[in-house]
Amino acid sequence: MKRYRDSFIAFMKRTMRAYRGRPWAVGVLVGLLLIDLCSQWPGNVARPAFLETLNELLPDTFGSARQLLFDHYQRRFPRIPATQPVTIVEIDDRTLEAVGQWPWPRNRLAHLVDAIAAARPLAIGLDIYMPEPDQTSPGMVADNLPDAEAALATQLRALPSHERILATSLRAAPSILGAAAFDHATSTTRTDMLSAPVLVHGGGALDNVRRFQYVLASLPELQGAAHGQAMLNVAQEQGTVRRIPLVLGLGDKIVPSLPIEMLRVATDSPAIEVFAKPSGVQAVGVADVRVPTQPDGDIWLHFASIAQTQHRYVSASDVLLGKVDPARMRNKLVLVGLTGTGLTDMRTTALGELVPGIEIQAQVIETIFEGRFLRRPAWLIWAETGFIMSFGLLLIWYVPRTDSRLAVFMRTVPKASTIVGLALNLLTLAVCFAVFQYFGFLVDAASIFIILSAVMGSFFTISIMETDKPDKPETARLPRTPTRSPTDTA
């Protein structure tokens, strides 16, 4: 067994040393490029069999490094809000203390909708879904009364239900109800919901978007009264929100997310438009706004720090008491959400901040208003691949040359390889940061760094192997025995 192992090691050393290590470096370059492509292969395109096997052996090899780099871009250059199109009416701890615990009776929620609508907002989005009847409605209370209270029960049943009161308020206001898409059925999920028409230009949209079969939505009576229904789903990767779907698939139709539906209602547009190709969704539009998307209908969200957005929050208790200046909500897109302790769905953003889910919806709307989108189109992935391959081959051709200036520099300057590698990687990172800051493109400097460093490292390994080769033993010389001449006699 030891003999086979030694033979294999000797074979690998000969292979690595052949042609000054160039074939070995090419193998490292091509192998890592294939692994990198596997980690970001388009979801709508089937991988070749050998790439599928490679992805199973080394899943998401570069994905984590890539996402951490993209997060660092945003932490270095967070978005600074230039507009304030959104106001958030938060049902916070102060509101719960003043009004009562959640969930509220629906007639109380109707009072909040009426108070917001009085300020004339462009749209009111409720980050709330109500799939079950209100148990505090007069009819529900009547059903639980004893037979002795039959007269009281009759009077209660004559009163409007809390759903009817809320439906009246929703119908009178430019309201949108939230819903959540599910992969599995529950006792309260349905397979469809009322939603605005989505006009698809081109083909392939439904096959590429995130697709679900079930939805947790509000009661049909409330859906019919609201001016729109929208999904509240966000995309999470390793517990962090970086991308938001603008459209989703529900069964055999496409449905909008809350931000794009808010814009539709605010502009009084009859439909949302999706522009697609067989390769996926290209953009989502409403009125004269067109938002470029990823092939699955997502957008990369450029986050602003929560410290920059605190001014958009107003307490629901102040709204109910009439203490909020109507100008805070007039001609604004108003979101209503829960921020009270233990009630809100907290999410981690790319900035590393923990924020309420309603804040993410607000930042999407804000980003669309400002037109400052982060982009990672398919052509950018192939451009990165081409750059890595071209620069890697240049290194493979140039580095082993003993007569090159680089070789002379590496031989004469202490720690030259460290200096060269650090300089190249800092230059690459600086260029990628500049492209992010000025153009909004997410360039994967992490994969460029890892792959090109591995190519350089392969030559470094070979040079160590050459240095460690044992010197050839010198031939032992025996001392010469002096010979005597025949004349040397005593």
Short mmCIF file of N, CA, C and O in Angstrom, two decimals, residues 296-384:
data_model
loop_
_atom_site.label_atom_id
_atom_site.label_comp_id
_atom_site.label_asym_id
_atom_site.label_seq_id
_atom_site.Cartn_x
_atom_site.Cartn_y
_atom_site.Cartn_z
N ASP A 296 -35.63 35.97 -11.72
CA ASP A 296 -36.72 35.40 -10.91
C ASP A 296 -37.68 36.47 -10.39
O ASP A 296 -38.54 36.16 -9.55
N GLY A 297 -37.57 37.70 -10.87
CA GLY A 297 -38.47 38.76 -10.45
C GLY A 297 -38.06 39.47 -9.18
O GLY A 297 -38.78 40.34 -8.69
N ASP A 298 -36.88 39.14 -8.64
CA ASP A 298 -36.38 39.80 -7.43
C ASP A 298 -35.60 41.05 -7.79
O ASP A 298 -35.12 41.20 -8.92
N ILE A 299 -35.45 41.94 -6.82
CA ILE A 299 -34.50 43.04 -6.93
C ILE A 299 -33.55 42.96 -5.74
O ILE A 299 -33.93 42.55 -4.64
N TRP A 300 -32.28 43.32 -5.98
CA TRP A 300 -31.33 43.49 -4.89
C TRP A 300 -31.63 44.83 -4.23
O TRP A 300 -31.69 45.86 -4.89
N LEU A 301 -31.83 44.80 -2.93
CA LEU A 301 -32.23 46.02 -2.22
C LEU A 301 -31.01 46.74 -1.66
O LEU A 301 -30.19 46.15 -0.95
N HIS A 302 -30.87 48.02 -2.01
CA HIS A 302 -29.81 48.86 -1.46
C HIS A 302 -30.35 49.49 -0.18
O HIS A 302 -31.16 50.41 -0.22
N PHE A 303 -29.89 49.00 0.96
CA PHE A 303 -30.47 49.39 2.24
C PHE A 303 -29.93 50.73 2.73
O PHE A 303 -28.76 51.06 2.55
N ALA A 304 -30.80 51.47 3.37
CA ALA A 304 -30.40 52.63 4.16
C ALA A 304 -30.39 52.21 5.62
O ALA A 304 -31.13 51.31 6.04
N SER A 305 -29.53 52.83 6.40
CA SER A 305 -29.47 52.50 7.82
C SER A 305 -30.77 52.89 8.51
O SER A 305 -31.40 53.90 8.18
N ILE A 306 -31.18 52.08 9.47
CA ILE A 306 -32.40 52.36 10.21
C ILE A 306 -32.31 53.71 10.94
O ILE A 306 -33.33 54.38 11.16
N ALA A 307 -31.10 54.15 11.25
CA ALA A 307 -30.93 55.45 11.89
C ALA A 307 -31.34 56.59 10.96
O ALA A 307 -31.70 57.67 11.43
N GLN A 308 -31.28 56.35 9.64
CA GLN A 308 -31.64 57.36 8.66
C GLN A 308 -33.14 57.38 8.34
O GLN A 308 -33.61 58.28 7.63
N THR A 309 -33.89 56.40 8.85
CA THR A 309 -35.30 56.27 8.46
C THR A 309 -36.26 56.37 9.65
O THR A 309 -37.47 56.17 9.47
N GLN A 310 -35.77 56.66 10.83
CA GLN A 310 -36.65 56.71 12.01
C GLN A 310 -37.71 57.80 11.90
O GLN A 310 -38.77 57.69 12.50
N HIS A 311 -37.44 58.83 11.11
CA HIS A 311 -38.38 59.95 11.01
C HIS A 311 -39.67 59.57 10.31
O HIS A 311 -40.64 60.31 10.37
N ARG A 312 -39.70 58.42 9.64
CA ARG A 312 -40.93 58.07 8.91
C ARG A 312 -41.95 57.35 9.80
O ARG A 312 -43.07 57.08 9.37
N TYR A 313 -41.62 57.04 11.04
CA TYR A 313 -42.52 56.31 11.92
C TYR A 313 -43.40 57.26 12.72
O TYR A 313 -42.92 58.26 13.28
N VAL A 314 -44.69 56.95 12.79
CA VAL A 314 -45.61 57.64 13.70
C VAL A 314 -46.41 56.57 14.45
O VAL A 314 -46.73 55.51 13.90
N SER A 315 -46.72 56.84 15.68
CA SER A 315 -47.45 55.88 16.50
C SER A 315 -48.93 55.87 16.13
O SER A 315 -49.55 56.92 15.94
N ALA A 316 -49.50 54.67 16.03
CA ALA A 316 -50.92 54.54 15.71
C ALA A 316 -51.79 55.20 16.78
O ALA A 316 -52.87 55.72 16.47
N SER A 317 -51.34 55.19 18.03
CA SER A 317 -52.13 55.83 19.09
C SER A 317 -52.24 57.33 18.85
O SER A 317 -53.30 57.93 19.08
N ASP A 318 -51.16 57.95 18.34
CA ASP A 318 -51.21 59.38 18.03
C ASP A 318 -52.14 59.65 16.85
O ASP A 318 -52.83 60.68 16.81
N VAL A 319 -52.15 58.75 15.88
CA VAL A 319 -53.04 58.91 14.73
C VAL A 319 -54.50 58.84 15.19
O VAL A 319 -55.34 59.66 14.80
N LEU A 320 -54.81 57.88 16.05
CA LEU A 320 -56.18 57.72 16.54
C LEU A 320 -56.63 58.92 17.36
O LEU A 320 -57.81 59.30 17.36
N LEU A 321 -55.69 59.56 18.07
CA LEU A 321 -56.02 60.71 18.91
C LEU A 321 -55.94 62.02 18.15
O LEU A 321 -56.18 63.09 18.73
N GLY A 322 -55.60 61.97 16.86
CA GLY A 322 -55.52 63.18 16.06
C GLY A 322 -54.33 64.05 16.38
O GLY A 322 -54.34 65.26 16.13
N LYS A 323 -53.26 63.48 16.93
CA LYS A 323 -52.08 64.24 17.31
C LYS A 323 -51.02 64.33 16.21
O LYS A 323 -50.00 64.98 16.40
N VAL A 324 -51.25 63.67 15.08
CA VAL A 324 -50.27 63.64 14.00
C VAL A 324 -50.66 64.69 12.97
O VAL A 324 -51.83 64.77 12.54
N ASP A 325 -49.69 65.48 12.56
CA ASP A 325 -49.92 66.47 11.51
C ASP A 325 -50.34 65.75 10.24
O ASP A 325 -49.62 64.87 9.75
N PRO A 326 -51.51 66.09 9.66
CA PRO A 326 -51.96 65.40 8.44
C PRO A 326 -50.94 65.46 7.31
O PRO A 326 -50.92 64.59 6.43
N ALA A 327 -50.06 66.48 7.31
CA ALA A 327 -49.05 66.59 6.25
C ALA A 327 -48.08 65.42 6.28
O ALA A 327 -47.44 65.12 5.26
N ARG A 328 -47.97 64.74 7.44
CA ARG A 328 -47.08 63.57 7.52
C ARG A 328 -47.58 62.42 6.65
O ARG A 328 -46.81 61.53 6.29
N MET A 329 -48.89 62.42 6.33
CA MET A 329 -49.46 61.33 5.55
C MET A 329 -50.08 61.76 4.23
O MET A 329 -50.34 60.92 3.37
N ARG A 330 -50.30 63.05 4.05
CA ARG A 330 -50.95 63.52 2.83
C ARG A 330 -50.05 63.27 1.62
O ARG A 330 -48.87 63.57 1.62
N ASN A 331 -50.66 62.67 0.59
CA ASN A 331 -49.96 62.34 -0.65
C ASN A 331 -48.74 61.43 -0.42
O ASN A 331 -47.78 61.47 -1.18
N LYS A 332 -48.80 60.64 0.64
CA LYS A 332 -47.74 59.68 0.93
C LYS A 332 -48.27 58.26 0.76
O LYS A 332 -49.49 58.02 0.70
N LEU A 333 -47.35 57.33 0.68
CA LEU A 333 -47.70 55.91 0.73
C LEU A 333 -47.56 55.49 2.19
O LEU A 333 -46.46 55.50 2.74
N VAL A 334 -48.69 55.15 2.80
CA VAL A 334 -48.72 54.86 4.23
C VAL A 334 -48.77 53.35 4.43
O VAL A 334 -49.61 52.65 3.87
N LEU A 335 -47.84 52.86 5.24
CA LEU A 335 -47.81 51.44 5.61
C LEU A 335 -48.22 51.31 7.07
O LEU A 335 -47.79 52.09 7.92
N VAL A 336 -49.06 50.32 7.34
CA VAL A 336 -49.50 50.04 8.70
C VAL A 336 -48.94 48.69 9.10
O VAL A 336 -49.16 47.68 8.41
N GLY A 337 -48.17 48.67 10.18
CA GLY A 337 -47.55 47.41 10.59
C GLY A 337 -47.34 47.33 12.08
O GLY A 337 -47.45 48.33 12.81
N LEU A 338 -47.01 46.15 12.54
CA LEU A 338 -46.81 45.88 13.96
C LEU A 338 -45.33 46.04 14.31
O LEU A 338 -44.47 45.45 13.65
N THR A 339 -45.06 46.83 15.34
CA THR A 339 -43.69 46.95 15.85
C THR A 339 -43.63 46.70 17.35
O THR A 339 -42.56 46.82 17.95
N GLY A 340 -44.78 46.38 17.95
CA GLY A 340 -44.81 46.13 19.39
C GLY A 340 -43.97 44.92 19.76
O GLY A 340 -43.79 43.99 18.98
N THR A 341 -43.46 44.94 20.99
CA THR A 341 -42.59 43.86 21.46
C THR A 341 -43.30 42.51 21.36
O THR A 341 -44.42 42.35 21.86
N GLY A 342 -42.66 41.57 20.72
CA GLY A 342 -43.20 40.23 20.59
C GLY A 342 -44.19 40.05 19.46
O GLY A 342 -44.62 38.93 19.19
N LEU A 343 -44.57 41.14 18.77
CA LEU A 343 -45.55 41.04 17.70
C LEU A 343 -44.94 41.13 16.31
O LEU A 343 -45.44 40.56 15.36
N THR A 344 -43.85 41.88 16.19
CA THR A 344 -43.29 42.14 14.88
C THR A 344 -42.36 41.02 14.42
O THR A 344 -41.77 40.31 15.24
N ASP A 345 -42.27 40.89 13.11
CA ASP A 345 -41.37 39.91 12.50
C ASP A 345 -40.07 40.62 12.17
O ASP A 345 -39.98 41.32 11.17
N MET A 346 -39.06 40.48 13.03
CA MET A 346 -37.81 41.20 12.86
C MET A 346 -36.93 40.49 11.82
O MET A 346 -36.85 39.25 11.79
N ARG A 347 -36.29 41.27 10.97
CA ARG A 347 -35.44 40.73 9.91
C ARG A 347 -34.07 41.40 9.95
O ARG A 347 -33.95 42.58 10.28
N THR A 348 -33.04 40.63 9.58
CA THR A 348 -31.68 41.15 9.50
C THR A 348 -31.40 41.61 8.08
O THR A 348 -31.61 40.86 7.12
N THR A 349 -30.93 42.84 7.92
CA THR A 349 -30.65 43.38 6.60
C THR A 349 -29.18 43.14 6.24
O THR A 349 -28.38 42.69 7.07
N ALA A 350 -28.83 43.50 5.01
CA ALA A 350 -27.44 43.36 4.56
C ALA A 350 -26.50 44.26 5.35
O ALA A 350 -25.28 44.03 5.37
N LEU A 351 -27.04 45.29 6.03
CA LEU A 351 -26.21 46.16 6.86
C LEU A 351 -25.95 45.55 8.23
O LEU A 351 -25.26 46.15 9.05
N GLY A 352 -26.54 44.37 8.49
CA GLY A 352 -26.38 43.74 9.79
C GLY A 352 -27.32 44.27 10.84
O GLY A 352 -27.16 43.96 12.03
N GLU A 353 -28.31 45.07 10.44
CA GLU A 353 -29.26 45.65 11.39
C GLU A 353 -30.52 44.80 11.49
O GLU A 353 -30.97 44.23 10.49
N LEU A 354 -31.09 44.74 12.68
CA LEU A 354 -32.35 44.03 12.91
C LEU A 354 -33.48 45.04 12.83
O LEU A 354 -33.54 45.98 13.65
N VAL A 355 -34.37 44.88 11.84
CA VAL A 355 -35.42 45.87 11.61
C VAL A 355 -36.77 45.17 11.51
O VAL A 355 -36.84 43.97 11.18
N PRO A 356 -37.89 45.89 11.76
CA PRO A 356 -39.22 45.29 11.54
C PRO A 356 -39.43 44.98 10.06
O PRO A 356 -38.90 45.66 9.18
N GLY A 357 -40.23 43.97 9.80
CA GLY A 357 -40.51 43.60 8.41
C GLY A 357 -41.12 44.74 7.61
O GLY A 357 -40.86 44.87 6.41
N ILE A 358 -41.91 45.59 8.24
CA ILE A 358 -42.55 46.70 7.54
C ILE A 358 -41.51 47.70 7.03
O ILE A 358 -41.70 48.37 6.02
N GLU A 359 -40.37 47.80 7.72
CA GLU A 359 -39.30 48.71 7.30
C GLU A 359 -38.72 48.27 5.95
O GLU A 359 -38.38 49.10 5.10
N ILE A 360 -38.62 46.96 5.74
CA ILE A 360 -38.08 46.46 4.47
C ILE A 360 -39.02 46.83 3.33
O ILE A 360 -38.58 47.25 2.25
N GLN A 361 -40.33 46.69 3.54
CA GLN A 361 -41.29 47.08 2.49
C GLN A 361 -41.15 48.57 2.18
O GLN A 361 -41.21 48.98 1.00
N ALA A 362 -40.95 49.38 3.20
CA ALA A 362 -40.80 50.82 2.99
C ALA A 362 -39.54 51.13 2.20
O ALA A 362 -39.53 52.01 1.32
N GLN A 363 -38.45 50.42 2.48
CA GLN A 363 -37.20 50.68 1.78
C GLN A 363 -37.29 50.28 0.31
O GLN A 363 -36.66 50.91 -0.55
N VAL A 364 -38.08 49.24 0.01
CA VAL A 364 -38.27 48.88 -1.40
C VAL A 364 -38.96 50.01 -2.15
O VAL A 364 -38.54 50.42 -3.24
N ILE A 365 -40.03 50.55 -1.56
CA ILE A 365 -40.76 51.66 -2.19
C ILE A 365 -39.83 52.85 -2.37
O ILE A 365 -39.80 53.50 -3.42
N GLU A 366 -39.06 53.15 -1.35
CA GLU A 366 -38.14 54.29 -1.39
C GLU A 366 -37.10 54.11 -2.50
O GLU A 366 -36.78 55.05 -3.24
N THR A 367 -36.58 52.89 -2.62
CA THR A 367 -35.58 52.60 -3.65
C THR A 367 -36.17 52.78 -5.05
O THR A 367 -35.52 53.33 -5.95
N ILE A 368 -37.41 52.34 -5.24
CA ILE A 368 -38.06 52.50 -6.55
C ILE A 368 -38.27 53.97 -6.86
O ILE A 368 -38.06 54.42 -8.00
N PHE A 369 -38.70 54.76 -5.87
CA PHE A 369 -38.90 56.19 -6.08
C PHE A 369 -37.61 56.86 -6.50
O PHE A 369 -37.60 57.73 -7.38
N GLU A 370 -36.50 56.48 -5.87
CA GLU A 370 -35.23 57.12 -6.16
C GLU A 370 -34.55 56.53 -7.40
O GLU A 370 -33.62 57.14 -7.93
N GLY A 371 -35.03 55.36 -7.84
CA GLY A 371 -34.43 54.74 -9.01
C GLY A 371 -33.01 54.27 -8.81
O GLY A 371 -32.24 54.16 -9.76
N ARG A 372 -32.65 53.95 -7.57
CA ARG A 372 -31.27 53.53 -7.26
C ARG A 372 -31.27 52.03 -7.01
O ARG A 372 -31.39 51.56 -5.88
N PHE A 373 -31.14 51.28 -8.09
CA PHE A 373 -31.25 49.83 -8.01
C PHE A 373 -29.86 49.20 -8.02
O PHE A 373 -28.96 49.65 -8.73
N LEU A 374 -29.71 48.15 -7.25
CA LEU A 374 -28.52 47.31 -7.35
C LEU A 374 -28.78 46.25 -8.41
O LEU A 374 -29.89 45.71 -8.49
N ARG A 375 -27.77 45.95 -9.19
CA ARG A 375 -27.97 45.03 -10.30
C ARG A 375 -26.84 44.01 -10.38
O ARG A 375 -25.68 44.35 -10.15
N ARG A 376 -27.24 42.80 -10.71
CA ARG A 376 -26.28 41.75 -11.02
C ARG A 376 -26.84 40.94 -12.20
O ARG A 376 -27.33 39.82 -12.05
N PRO A 377 -26.80 41.53 -13.40
CA PRO A 377 -27.36 40.86 -14.57
C PRO A 377 -26.54 39.64 -14.97
O PRO A 377 -25.37 39.48 -14.57
N ALA A 378 -27.15 38.79 -15.79
CA ALA A 378 -26.47 37.56 -16.21
C ALA A 378 -25.18 37.85 -16.97
O ALA A 378 -24.19 37.12 -16.83
N TRP A 379 -25.18 38.93 -17.76
CA TRP A 379 -23.97 39.22 -18.54
C TRP A 379 -22.79 39.55 -17.63
O TRP A 379 -21.63 39.34 -18.00
N LEU A 380 -23.07 40.09 -16.43
CA LEU A 380 -21.98 40.43 -15.52
C LEU A 380 -21.27 39.17 -15.03
O LEU A 380 -20.04 39.16 -14.86
N ILE A 381 -22.04 38.10 -14.81
CA ILE A 381 -21.44 36.84 -14.38
C ILE A 381 -20.49 36.31 -15.45
O ILE A 381 -19.37 35.87 -15.15
N TRP A 382 -20.92 36.38 -16.71
CA TRP A 382 -20.06 35.90 -17.79
C TRP A 382 -18.88 36.84 -18.00
O TRP A 382 -17.78 36.39 -18.37
N ALA A 383 -19.05 38.13 -17.76
CA ALA A 383 -17.93 39.06 -17.86
C ALA A 383 -16.88 38.75 -16.79
O ALA A 383 -15.66 38.79 -17.06
N GLU A 384 -17.33 38.45 -15.57
CA GLU A 384 -16.40 38.06 -14.51
C GLU A 384 -15.65 36.79 -14.88
O GLU A 384 -14.43 36.69 -14.68
#
